[in-house]
Amino acid sequence: MEEAKPPKPTIDPKPGPSVEMMMAVKERAWIDLLVIASAFLLLVPIISIHRVIDFMIFCIFALSFDLIYGYMGRLSFGHLLFLGTGAYSCGLFIKYIDKNPLLAILVGILVSCLLGIFVGLVVVRATGACFALMNLAFNFIGFFLVLSPLRDITKGEDGFGIHAQSFWFLNPANKTNMFLFALLCLLLVFFLLRRLTSSPYGILIRSIKEDETRVRFLGYNTYFYKWLTFTVAGTVAGLAGTLSALNYKFVNPNVMDVHGNVGVVFACLIGGAGHLYGAIAGGVAYMMISNYLAIHILRWEMFLGLSLLMIVFRFRKGIWGSILTLWDYWRRPKEMQPAG
Amino acid sequence: MLYTILYGFSMGAILYFIAIGLSLTFGTMRVINFAHTLTYSIGVYMLITFIPLFKWNFIASAALAILVVIPISYLIEKFIIRRLYGESLDYTFIATFAITLIGVDTIKWIWGVFPHPVSDPIGTYLKIGDLTFPIYRIIVFVIAIALFFALELFFKKTIVGKIVVAALEDKDGVRCLGIKVDKYFSGVFILGSALAGLGGILYAPIGAVHPYMGLSVLLLAFAVVIVGGMGSLKGTFFSAFTLGMVMALTARYWSQGAETMVFIVMAIVLMFRPIDI
């Protein structure tokens, strides 16, 4: 029998983000991007290309949600508001002003960023359930606005088609171009969020998740950081919205239907909240379930509910969290051998 | 204008029925119950099932529907809500939402997705001068007032009510007195669910019956609870009638905007009085 080892001191080996760590992040970023790009390229032959575009857009959205929920620890039940805002402002720009898709994407991002700035000012003051419900209320207001008072512009429930011209290599009519562009956007978002979450700012928002009062004691203005995070997440969700509008060439109020929010929460949880890879894994898993299971199983909402319950009671770490645990388990004996 | 006020009162009464259970559940167990209005929809669907069986006797089928709701809410409490005590709010939110999803899908499975009409069980009108009021709405309003006083009496005079009120203030203190708080909490939960079922049954002849009816009214009930203050009985009563009146007045001038106006009121209240949970 092996004798019991003295417990290792549980001091985190990484005291803070030093310059070396930032360099390491920079180097690792290339590997991360390569892995993601090759994973999605591998998916293309397995499932059709337009589905993969869908998957990637949803992954961008799940990443933006993960920033709020996984990293900052605030559950939002109205994140689709930003996706819908991006989609609608992009679509309306193309319909009424100019048919340039790149410009429309920029407009969509800008509008959802502005919306994030204003909604964030109100919303970040609340915590817990109030945060979730206020987001839900704003989402409901947005859904209602496009459905009814702005009916003349947005065509109400029917929605409207988007006919964008091609610009440079961005050609919404060509699936390959669209795929490459969406992949580029996903990699860009991933890289940006990776840098953001491993910076001192990222550590600060994770500390807000742990205990906001203590962070405030340290002298940080937590409202500002929460607001900033909310705005960034809203902007990224807006990007996902513009991409989905260009991809479907069609917008209707369903893009910001309040009940759709459960999808992204599910994706984030099943993938493992608080990890960027987790958001991507969860996004792909959710899209697989909703695309394929919905065809084969009639009662798929029930399945979704049951699996959410399972996750809450048994599987909180999610896919990526379990992989990390396994990885640790597999690696630990090797590290301990020379020491013991 | 009188019609609008009457509509506001009956809407407020329905909102009160639904929100009171939510408020009590939150106040006692600190669980945000997204599955609360599931019993509301189940009550209505049971009513639809029972009405033809009982030869269109509304009261008998309503009573039976509420009796069916009680064991269902007991099961939900025992197997899901009780495991969520002391959990972080996110997980309770998600778990109870999952129950709602399962319940809505079951309703769709059994009764189909199409809306069912329920006719006004009384159907007569009260005539005062030139004005006619549907008696049914007046009865709903009267029931709500009666329920408010009954609940006040229950919580002020009976020992069970007193224990629950004390547990709202300080749960651990009550437990130290040797009282099994959890048992009373599950009683409160079942009471709240039964009241939600009653609210649904009373609302069915006014509104439409469809599987997602619970979700749309749930958001309104949350708004009522937040405006009135979580776990406060009087606050819930007054905010229910205020918001019902807001809905009625908005609907008079701008019919689609009624629900949105409630959320705007809720957002304003939250802005000036954020609740830390």
PDB file of C-alpha atoms in Angstrom, chain B residues 115-244:
ATOM      1  CA  PRO B 115     -56.452  26.853 -28.282  1.00  0.00           C
ATOM      2  CA  HIS B 116     -59.657  25.791 -26.558  1.00  0.00           C
ATOM      3  CA  PRO B 117     -62.488  28.202 -25.901  1.00  0.00           C
ATOM      4  CA  VAL B 118     -64.188  28.229 -22.497  1.00  0.00           C
ATOM      5  CA  SER B 119     -67.550  29.898 -22.286  1.00  0.00           C
ATOM      6  CA  ASP B 120     -68.607  32.321 -19.575  1.00  0.00           C
ATOM      7  CA  PRO B 121     -70.210  30.114 -16.899  1.00  0.00           C
ATOM      8  CA  ILE B 122     -72.740  32.730 -15.850  1.00  0.00           C
ATOM      9  CA  GLY B 123     -73.310  34.665 -19.011  1.00  0.00           C
ATOM     10  CA  THR B 124     -75.728  37.197 -17.561  1.00  0.00           C
ATOM     11  CA  TYR B 125     -75.102  40.893 -17.289  1.00  0.00           C
ATOM     12  CA  LEU B 126     -75.741  43.342 -14.516  1.00  0.00           C
ATOM     13  CA  LYS B 127     -77.609  46.393 -15.749  1.00  0.00           C
ATOM     14  CA  ILE B 128     -77.197  49.728 -14.004  1.00  0.00           C
ATOM     15  CA  GLY B 129     -78.870  52.437 -16.036  1.00  0.00           C
ATOM     16  CA  ASP B 130     -77.382  52.298 -19.526  1.00  0.00           C
ATOM     17  CA  LEU B 131     -74.338  50.304 -18.490  1.00  0.00           C
ATOM     18  CA  THR B 132     -74.016  46.528 -18.525  1.00  0.00           C
ATOM     19  CA  PHE B 133     -71.373  44.623 -16.622  1.00  0.00           C
ATOM     20  CA  PRO B 134     -70.679  40.924 -17.023  1.00  0.00           C
ATOM     21  CA  ILE B 135     -71.450  39.472 -13.606  1.00  0.00           C
ATOM     22  CA  TYR B 136     -68.650  36.953 -13.934  1.00  0.00           C
ATOM     23  CA  ARG B 137     -65.983  39.650 -13.697  1.00  0.00           C
ATOM     24  CA  ILE B 138     -67.614  41.133 -10.632  1.00  0.00           C
ATOM     25  CA  ILE B 139     -67.635  37.704  -9.004  1.00  0.00           C
ATOM     26  CA  VAL B 140     -63.937  37.231  -9.773  1.00  0.00           C
ATOM     27  CA  PHE B 141     -63.201  40.547  -8.143  1.00  0.00           C
ATOM     28  CA  VAL B 142     -65.277  39.694  -5.077  1.00  0.00           C
ATOM     29  CA  ILE B 143     -63.525  36.334  -4.723  1.00  0.00           C
ATOM     30  CA  ALA B 144     -60.151  38.082  -4.820  1.00  0.00           C
ATOM     31  CA  ILE B 145     -61.131  40.510  -2.044  1.00  0.00           C
ATOM     32  CA  ALA B 146     -62.508  37.636   0.028  1.00  0.00           C
ATOM     33  CA  LEU B 147     -59.335  35.643  -0.537  1.00  0.00           C
ATOM     34  CA  PHE B 148     -57.187  38.558   0.543  1.00  0.00           C
ATOM     35  CA  PHE B 149     -59.028  38.855   3.851  1.00  0.00           C
ATOM     36  CA  ALA B 150     -59.084  35.102   4.303  1.00  0.00           C
ATOM     37  CA  LEU B 151     -55.327  34.927   3.813  1.00  0.00           C
ATOM     38  CA  GLU B 152     -54.791  37.846   6.166  1.00  0.00           C
ATOM     39  CA  LEU B 153     -56.862  36.051   8.794  1.00  0.00           C
ATOM     40  CA  PHE B 154     -55.042  32.804   8.107  1.00  0.00           C
ATOM     41  CA  PHE B 155     -51.641  34.395   8.591  1.00  0.00           C
ATOM     42  CA  LYS B 156     -52.646  36.506  11.577  1.00  0.00           C
ATOM     43  CA  LYS B 157     -54.888  34.175  13.584  1.00  0.00           C
ATOM     44  CA  THR B 158     -54.086  30.535  12.929  1.00  0.00           C
ATOM     45  CA  ILE B 159     -50.998  28.882  14.374  1.00  0.00           C
ATOM     46  CA  VAL B 160     -49.935  27.511  10.984  1.00  0.00           C
ATOM     47  CA  GLY B 161     -50.114  30.964   9.462  1.00  0.00           C
ATOM     48  CA  LYS B 162     -48.168  32.438  12.320  1.00  0.00           C
ATOM     49  CA  ILE B 163     -45.425  29.860  11.912  1.00  0.00           C
ATOM     50  CA  VAL B 164     -45.175  30.663   8.216  1.00  0.00           C
ATOM     51  CA  VAL B 165     -45.022  34.414   8.862  1.00  0.00           C
ATOM     52  CA  ALA B 166     -42.346  33.873  11.487  1.00  0.00           C
ATOM     53  CA  ALA B 167     -40.396  31.704   9.061  1.00  0.00           C
ATOM     54  CA  LEU B 168     -40.616  34.478   6.477  1.00  0.00           C
ATOM     55  CA  GLU B 169     -38.781  36.685   8.994  1.00  0.00           C
ATOM     56  CA  ASP B 170     -36.263  34.212  10.341  1.00  0.00           C
ATOM     57  CA  LYS B 171     -36.231  30.629   9.167  1.00  0.00           C
ATOM     58  CA  ASP B 172     -33.453  29.401  11.435  1.00  0.00           C
ATOM     59  CA  GLY B 173     -35.033  30.999  14.477  1.00  0.00           C
ATOM     60  CA  VAL B 174     -38.242  29.090  13.920  1.00  0.00           C
ATOM     61  CA  ARG B 175     -36.358  25.880  13.349  1.00  0.00           C
ATOM     62  CA  CYS B 176     -34.581  26.380  16.676  1.00  0.00           C
ATOM     63  CA  LEU B 177     -37.965  26.286  18.372  1.00  0.00           C
ATOM     64  CA  GLY B 178     -38.281  22.685  17.283  1.00  0.00           C
ATOM     65  CA  ILE B 179     -40.748  23.299  14.485  1.00  0.00           C
ATOM     66  CA  LYS B 180     -40.378  21.371  11.263  1.00  0.00           C
ATOM     67  CA  VAL B 181     -40.229  24.368   8.948  1.00  0.00           C
ATOM     68  CA  ASP B 182     -39.940  22.343   5.762  1.00  0.00           C
ATOM     69  CA  LYS B 183     -43.305  20.689   6.352  1.00  0.00           C
ATOM     70  CA  TYR B 184     -45.011  24.065   6.595  1.00  0.00           C
ATOM     71  CA  PHE B 185     -43.115  25.318   3.593  1.00  0.00           C
ATOM     72  CA  SER B 186     -44.373  22.488   1.452  1.00  0.00           C
ATOM     73  CA  GLY B 187     -47.863  23.307   2.697  1.00  0.00           C
ATOM     74  CA  VAL B 188     -47.385  26.918   1.617  1.00  0.00           C
ATOM     75  CA  PHE B 189     -46.099  25.762  -1.735  1.00  0.00           C
ATOM     76  CA  ILE B 190     -49.150  23.594  -2.313  1.00  0.00           C
ATOM     77  CA  LEU B 191     -51.454  26.411  -1.198  1.00  0.00           C
ATOM     78  CA  GLY B 192     -49.760  28.785  -3.607  1.00  0.00           C
ATOM     79  CA  SER B 193     -50.016  26.313  -6.465  1.00  0.00           C
ATOM     80  CA  ALA B 194     -53.685  25.638  -5.762  1.00  0.00           C
ATOM     81  CA  LEU B 195     -54.359  29.383  -5.784  1.00  0.00           C
ATOM     82  CA  ALA B 196     -52.541  29.671  -9.099  1.00  0.00           C
ATOM     83  CA  GLY B 197     -54.755  26.881 -10.408  1.00  0.00           C
ATOM     84  CA  LEU B 198     -57.796  28.766  -9.177  1.00  0.00           C
ATOM     85  CA  GLY B 199     -56.546  31.904 -10.911  1.00  0.00           C
ATOM     86  CA  GLY B 200     -56.164  29.986 -14.149  1.00  0.00           C
ATOM     87  CA  ILE B 201     -59.653  28.527 -13.874  1.00  0.00           C
ATOM     88  CA  LEU B 202     -61.174  31.920 -13.230  1.00  0.00           C
ATOM     89  CA  TYR B 203     -59.216  33.491 -16.077  1.00  0.00           C
ATOM     90  CA  ALA B 204     -60.079  30.774 -18.596  1.00  0.00           C
ATOM     91  CA  PRO B 205     -63.490  32.227 -19.597  1.00  0.00           C
ATOM     92  CA  ILE B 206     -61.953  35.694 -20.070  1.00  0.00           C
ATOM     93  CA  GLY B 207     -58.817  34.783 -21.987  1.00  0.00           C
ATOM     94  CA  ALA B 208     -57.653  32.100 -24.377  1.00  0.00           C
ATOM     95  CA  VAL B 209     -56.494  28.611 -23.341  1.00  0.00           C
ATOM     96  CA  HIS B 210     -53.316  27.384 -24.991  1.00  0.00           C
ATOM     97  CA  PRO B 211     -50.266  25.388 -23.792  1.00  0.00           C
ATOM     98  CA  TYR B 212     -48.030  28.428 -23.435  1.00  0.00           C
ATOM     99  CA  MET B 213     -50.579  30.450 -21.463  1.00  0.00           C
ATOM    100  CA  GLY B 214     -48.659  29.847 -18.243  1.00  0.00           C
ATOM    101  CA  LEU B 215     -45.440  31.314 -19.575  1.00  0.00           C
ATOM    102  CA  SER B 216     -46.996  34.552 -20.720  1.00  0.00           C
ATOM    103  CA  VAL B 217     -48.806  35.132 -17.445  1.00  0.00           C
ATOM    104  CA  LEU B 218     -45.775  34.086 -15.410  1.00  0.00           C
ATOM    105  CA  LEU B 219     -43.848  37.161 -16.475  1.00  0.00           C
ATOM    106  CA  LEU B 220     -46.729  39.362 -15.361  1.00  0.00           C
ATOM    107  CA  ALA B 221     -46.830  37.557 -12.014  1.00  0.00           C
ATOM    108  CA  PHE B 222     -43.110  38.134 -11.572  1.00  0.00           C
ATOM    109  CA  ALA B 223     -43.630  41.808 -12.291  1.00  0.00           C
ATOM    110  CA  VAL B 224     -46.346  41.907  -9.609  1.00  0.00           C
ATOM    111  CA  VAL B 225     -44.115  40.201  -7.059  1.00  0.00           C
ATOM    112  CA  ILE B 226     -41.178  42.475  -7.778  1.00  0.00           C
ATOM    113  CA  VAL B 227     -43.246  45.657  -7.660  1.00  0.00           C
ATOM    114  CA  GLY B 228     -44.990  44.546  -4.485  1.00  0.00           C
ATOM    115  CA  GLY B 229     -41.908  43.284  -2.721  1.00  0.00           C
ATOM    116  CA  MET B 230     -40.912  39.644  -2.419  1.00  0.00           C
ATOM    117  CA  GLY B 231     -42.685  37.783   0.366  1.00  0.00           C
ATOM    118  CA  SER B 232     -44.992  40.641   1.284  1.00  0.00           C
ATOM    119  CA  LEU B 233     -48.702  39.767   1.333  1.00  0.00           C
ATOM    120  CA  LYS B 234     -50.133  43.277   1.345  1.00  0.00           C
ATOM    121  CA  GLY B 235     -47.579  44.518  -1.153  1.00  0.00           C
ATOM    122  CA  THR B 236     -48.556  41.739  -3.554  1.00  0.00           C
ATOM    123  CA  PHE B 237     -52.237  42.604  -3.151  1.00  0.00           C
ATOM    124  CA  PHE B 238     -51.809  46.285  -3.906  1.00  0.00           C
ATOM    125  CA  SER B 239     -49.312  45.841  -6.711  1.00  0.00           C
ATOM    126  CA  ALA B 240     -51.547  43.216  -8.358  1.00  0.00           C
ATOM    127  CA  PHE B 241     -54.457  45.631  -8.511  1.00  0.00           C
ATOM    128  CA  THR B 242     -52.254  48.567  -9.504  1.00  0.00           C
ATOM    129  CA  LEU B 243     -50.690  46.646 -12.350  1.00  0.00           C
ATOM    130  CA  GLY B 244     -54.058  45.259 -13.389  1.00  0.00           C
TER     131      GLY B 244
END
